[in-house]
Tab-separated table of C-alpha atoms and ligand atoms in Angstrom:
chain	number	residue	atom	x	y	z
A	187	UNK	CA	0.000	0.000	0.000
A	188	UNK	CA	1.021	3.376	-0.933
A	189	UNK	CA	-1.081	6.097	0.382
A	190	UNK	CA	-3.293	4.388	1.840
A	191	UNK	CA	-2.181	3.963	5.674
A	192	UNK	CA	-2.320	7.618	6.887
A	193	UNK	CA	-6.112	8.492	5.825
A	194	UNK	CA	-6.432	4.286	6.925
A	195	UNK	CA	-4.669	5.893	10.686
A	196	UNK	CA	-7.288	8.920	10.544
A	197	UNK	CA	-10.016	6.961	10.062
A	198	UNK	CA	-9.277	4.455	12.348
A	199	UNK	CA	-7.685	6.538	14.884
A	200	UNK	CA	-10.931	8.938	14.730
A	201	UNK	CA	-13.705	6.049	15.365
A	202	UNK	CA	-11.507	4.703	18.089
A	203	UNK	CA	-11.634	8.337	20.003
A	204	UNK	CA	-15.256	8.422	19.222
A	205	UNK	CA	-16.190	5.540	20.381
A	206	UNK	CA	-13.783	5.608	24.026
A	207	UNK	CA	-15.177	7.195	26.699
A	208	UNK	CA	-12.076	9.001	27.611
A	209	UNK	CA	-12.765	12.263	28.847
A	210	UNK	CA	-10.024	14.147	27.315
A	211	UNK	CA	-9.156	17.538	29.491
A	212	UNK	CA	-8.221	19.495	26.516
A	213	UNK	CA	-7.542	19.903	22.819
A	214	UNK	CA	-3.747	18.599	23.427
A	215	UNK	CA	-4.393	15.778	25.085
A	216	UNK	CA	-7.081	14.823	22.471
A	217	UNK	CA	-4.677	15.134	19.643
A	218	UNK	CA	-1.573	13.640	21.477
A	219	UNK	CA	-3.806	10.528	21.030
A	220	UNK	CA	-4.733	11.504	17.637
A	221	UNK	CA	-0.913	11.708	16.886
A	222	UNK	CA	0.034	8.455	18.806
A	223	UNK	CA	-3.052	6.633	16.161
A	224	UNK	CA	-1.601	8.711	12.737
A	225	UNK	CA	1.982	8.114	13.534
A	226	UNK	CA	1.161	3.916	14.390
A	227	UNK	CA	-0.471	3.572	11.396
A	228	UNK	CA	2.809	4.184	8.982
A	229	UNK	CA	5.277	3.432	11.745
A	230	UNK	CA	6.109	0.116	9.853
A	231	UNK	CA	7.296	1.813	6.610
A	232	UNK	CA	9.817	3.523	8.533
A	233	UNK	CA	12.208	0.192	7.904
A	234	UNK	CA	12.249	1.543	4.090
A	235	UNK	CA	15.030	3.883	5.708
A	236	UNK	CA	16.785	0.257	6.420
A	237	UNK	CA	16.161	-0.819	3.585
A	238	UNK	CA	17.142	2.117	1.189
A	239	UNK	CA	20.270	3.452	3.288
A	240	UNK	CA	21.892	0.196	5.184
A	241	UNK	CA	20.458	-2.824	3.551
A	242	UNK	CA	20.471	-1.540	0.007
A	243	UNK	CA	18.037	-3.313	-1.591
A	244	UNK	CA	18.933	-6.757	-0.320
A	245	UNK	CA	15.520	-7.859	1.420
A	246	UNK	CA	12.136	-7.284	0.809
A	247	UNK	CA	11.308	-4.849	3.584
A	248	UNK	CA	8.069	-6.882	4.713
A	249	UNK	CA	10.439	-9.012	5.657
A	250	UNK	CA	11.946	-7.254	8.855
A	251	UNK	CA	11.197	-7.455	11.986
A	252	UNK	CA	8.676	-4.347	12.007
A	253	UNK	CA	6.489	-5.892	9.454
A	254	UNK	CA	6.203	-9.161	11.267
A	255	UNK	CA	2.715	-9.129	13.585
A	256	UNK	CA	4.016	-11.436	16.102
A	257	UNK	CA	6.359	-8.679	17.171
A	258	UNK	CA	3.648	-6.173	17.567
A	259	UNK	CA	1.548	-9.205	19.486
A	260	UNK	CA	4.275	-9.161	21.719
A	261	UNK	CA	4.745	-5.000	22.680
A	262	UNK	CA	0.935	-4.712	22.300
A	263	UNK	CA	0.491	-7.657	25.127
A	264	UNK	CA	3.822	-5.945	27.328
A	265	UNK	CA	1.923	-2.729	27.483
A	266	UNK	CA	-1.843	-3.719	27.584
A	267	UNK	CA	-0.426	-5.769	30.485
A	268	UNK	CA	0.981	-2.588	32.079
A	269	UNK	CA	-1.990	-0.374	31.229
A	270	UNK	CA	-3.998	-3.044	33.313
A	271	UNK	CA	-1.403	-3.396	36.240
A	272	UNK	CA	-0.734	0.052	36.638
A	273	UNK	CA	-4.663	0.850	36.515
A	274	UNK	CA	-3.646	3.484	33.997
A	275	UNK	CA	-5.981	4.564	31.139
A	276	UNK	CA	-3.811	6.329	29.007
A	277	UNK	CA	-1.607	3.869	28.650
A	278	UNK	CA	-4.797	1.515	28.000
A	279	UNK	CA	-5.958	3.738	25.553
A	280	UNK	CA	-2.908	4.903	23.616
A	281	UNK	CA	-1.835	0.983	23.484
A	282	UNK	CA	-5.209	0.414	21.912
A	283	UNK	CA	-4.655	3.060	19.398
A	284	UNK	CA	-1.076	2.416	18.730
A	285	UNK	CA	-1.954	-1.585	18.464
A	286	UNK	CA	-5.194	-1.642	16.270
A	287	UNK	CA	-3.500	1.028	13.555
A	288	UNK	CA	-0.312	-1.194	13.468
A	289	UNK	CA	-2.491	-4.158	12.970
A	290	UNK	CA	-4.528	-2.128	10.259
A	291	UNK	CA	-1.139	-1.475	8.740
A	292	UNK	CA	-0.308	-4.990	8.124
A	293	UNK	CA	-3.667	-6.021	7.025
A	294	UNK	CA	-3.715	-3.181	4.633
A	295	UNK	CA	-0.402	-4.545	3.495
A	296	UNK	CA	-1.630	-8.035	2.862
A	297	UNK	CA	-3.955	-7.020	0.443
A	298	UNK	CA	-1.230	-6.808	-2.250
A	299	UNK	CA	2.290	-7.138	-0.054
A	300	UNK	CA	3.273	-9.922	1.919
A	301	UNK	CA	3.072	-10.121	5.492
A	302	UNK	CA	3.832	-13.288	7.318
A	303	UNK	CA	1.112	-13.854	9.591
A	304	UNK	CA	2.194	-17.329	10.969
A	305	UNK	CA	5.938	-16.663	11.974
A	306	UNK	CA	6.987	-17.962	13.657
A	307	UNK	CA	5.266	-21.385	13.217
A	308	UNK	CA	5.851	-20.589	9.308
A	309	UNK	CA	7.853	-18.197	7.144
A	310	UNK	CA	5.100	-18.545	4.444
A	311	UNK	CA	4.285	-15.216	3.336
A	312	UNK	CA	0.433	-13.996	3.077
A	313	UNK	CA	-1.298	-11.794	0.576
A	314	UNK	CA	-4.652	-11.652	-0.671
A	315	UNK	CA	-3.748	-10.466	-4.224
A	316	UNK	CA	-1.145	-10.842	-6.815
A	317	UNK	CA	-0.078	-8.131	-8.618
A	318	UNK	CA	1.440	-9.096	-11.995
A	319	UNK	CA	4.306	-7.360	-13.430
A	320	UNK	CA	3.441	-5.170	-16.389
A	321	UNK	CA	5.031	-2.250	-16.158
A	322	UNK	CA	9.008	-1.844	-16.416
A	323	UNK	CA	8.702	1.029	-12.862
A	324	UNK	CA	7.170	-1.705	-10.691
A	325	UNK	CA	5.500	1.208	-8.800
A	326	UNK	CA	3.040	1.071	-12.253
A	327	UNK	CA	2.293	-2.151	-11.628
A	328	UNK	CA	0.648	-1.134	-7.998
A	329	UNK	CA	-0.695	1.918	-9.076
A	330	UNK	CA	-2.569	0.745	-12.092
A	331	UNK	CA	-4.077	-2.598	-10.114
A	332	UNK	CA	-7.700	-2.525	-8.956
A	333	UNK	CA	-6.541	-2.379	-5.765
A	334	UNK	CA	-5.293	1.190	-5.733
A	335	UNK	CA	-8.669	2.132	-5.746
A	336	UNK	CA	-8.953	1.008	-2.066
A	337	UNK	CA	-6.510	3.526	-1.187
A	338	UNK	CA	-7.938	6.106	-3.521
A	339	UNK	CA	-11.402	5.783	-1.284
A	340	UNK	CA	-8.996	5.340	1.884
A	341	UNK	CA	-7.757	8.858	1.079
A	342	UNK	CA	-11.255	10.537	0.129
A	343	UNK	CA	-13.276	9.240	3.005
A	344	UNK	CA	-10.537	10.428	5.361
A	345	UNK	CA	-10.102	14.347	3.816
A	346	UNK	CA	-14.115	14.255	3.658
A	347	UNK	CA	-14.347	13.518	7.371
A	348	UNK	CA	-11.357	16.253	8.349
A	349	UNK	CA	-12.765	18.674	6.260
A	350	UNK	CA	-16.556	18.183	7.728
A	351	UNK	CA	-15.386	18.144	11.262
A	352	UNK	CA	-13.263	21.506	10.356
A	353	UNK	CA	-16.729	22.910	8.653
A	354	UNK	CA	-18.678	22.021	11.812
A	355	UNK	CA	-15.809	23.197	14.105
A	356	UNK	CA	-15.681	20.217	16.135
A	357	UNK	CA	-13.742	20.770	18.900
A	358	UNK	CA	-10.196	19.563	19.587
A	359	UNK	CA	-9.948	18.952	15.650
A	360	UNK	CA	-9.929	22.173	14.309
A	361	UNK	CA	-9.017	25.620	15.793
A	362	UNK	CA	-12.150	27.623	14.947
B	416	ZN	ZN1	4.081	-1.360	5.277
């Protein structure tokens, strides 16, 4: 997925703050949380610095650690665990947010990329569609696939919602 995961973040990030019943003190505090969602939801794609600058090319990038889920299992449980220990909402909360838009990540991955769900009991990797090669930029090959229309309506749904909140002034959203 190319564009796809930010608006995905919003979107996500947005029904999961509408739907908690956090009381959130004021507009910072509501958009730390909104940050915390946004910023999960592409974390992943931050190995392509790996993978441009130190690994040069070598490995597909789904293939480290930070597109793996059972990693993400693993700090999600470590910290809901905490949240739960400790009594402490935000850390509930912001694990929730941080967890489900990694999570939405890889799925949103698997529809054309390949994420290996079963690691470590299997190195098989996932995906829900091929995308054949027809273009000599493989980028092409992505961009022209049915499938880019997912992120096309990923990215519209999510500018609709920001700019209706900003035209009904919703608080903690927009400044007016
Ligand atoms: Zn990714």
């Amino acid at each position: 997925m190319f564009i796809g995961h930010l608006p995905a973040g919003y979107l996500i990030t947005s029904a999961i703050l509408a739907r908690s019943n956090a009381r959130f003190k004021s507009k910072r505090a509501y958009r730390k949380f909104l940050w915390i969602g946004i910023l999960a939801s592409i974390l992943p794609d931050f190995d392509l610095f790996w993978f441009y600058l130190i690994d040069n090319c070598q490995h597909l990038h789904h293939s480290y650690w930070t597109h793996i889920p059972i990693y993400w299992i693993g700090t999600s449980a470590v910290f809901l665990a905490l949240g739960y220990a400790l009594k402490n909402r935000t850390v509930l909360l912001g694990t929730t947010l941080f967890s489900l838009n990694i999570f939405g990540h890889l799925f949103l991955d698997t529809i054309v990329g390949k994420i290996r769900w079963l690691y470590p009991f299997s190195d098989d990797d996932l995906v829900f569609f091929d995308v054949p090669a027809r273009y000599n930029w493989w980028v092409w090959n992505f961009v022209f696939h049915w499938t880019f229309a997912l992120e096309i309506i990923l990215t519209a749904l999510a500018v609709s919602l920001f700019l209706k909140r900003c035209h009904r002034g919703t608080p903690m959203v927009c400044d007016h």
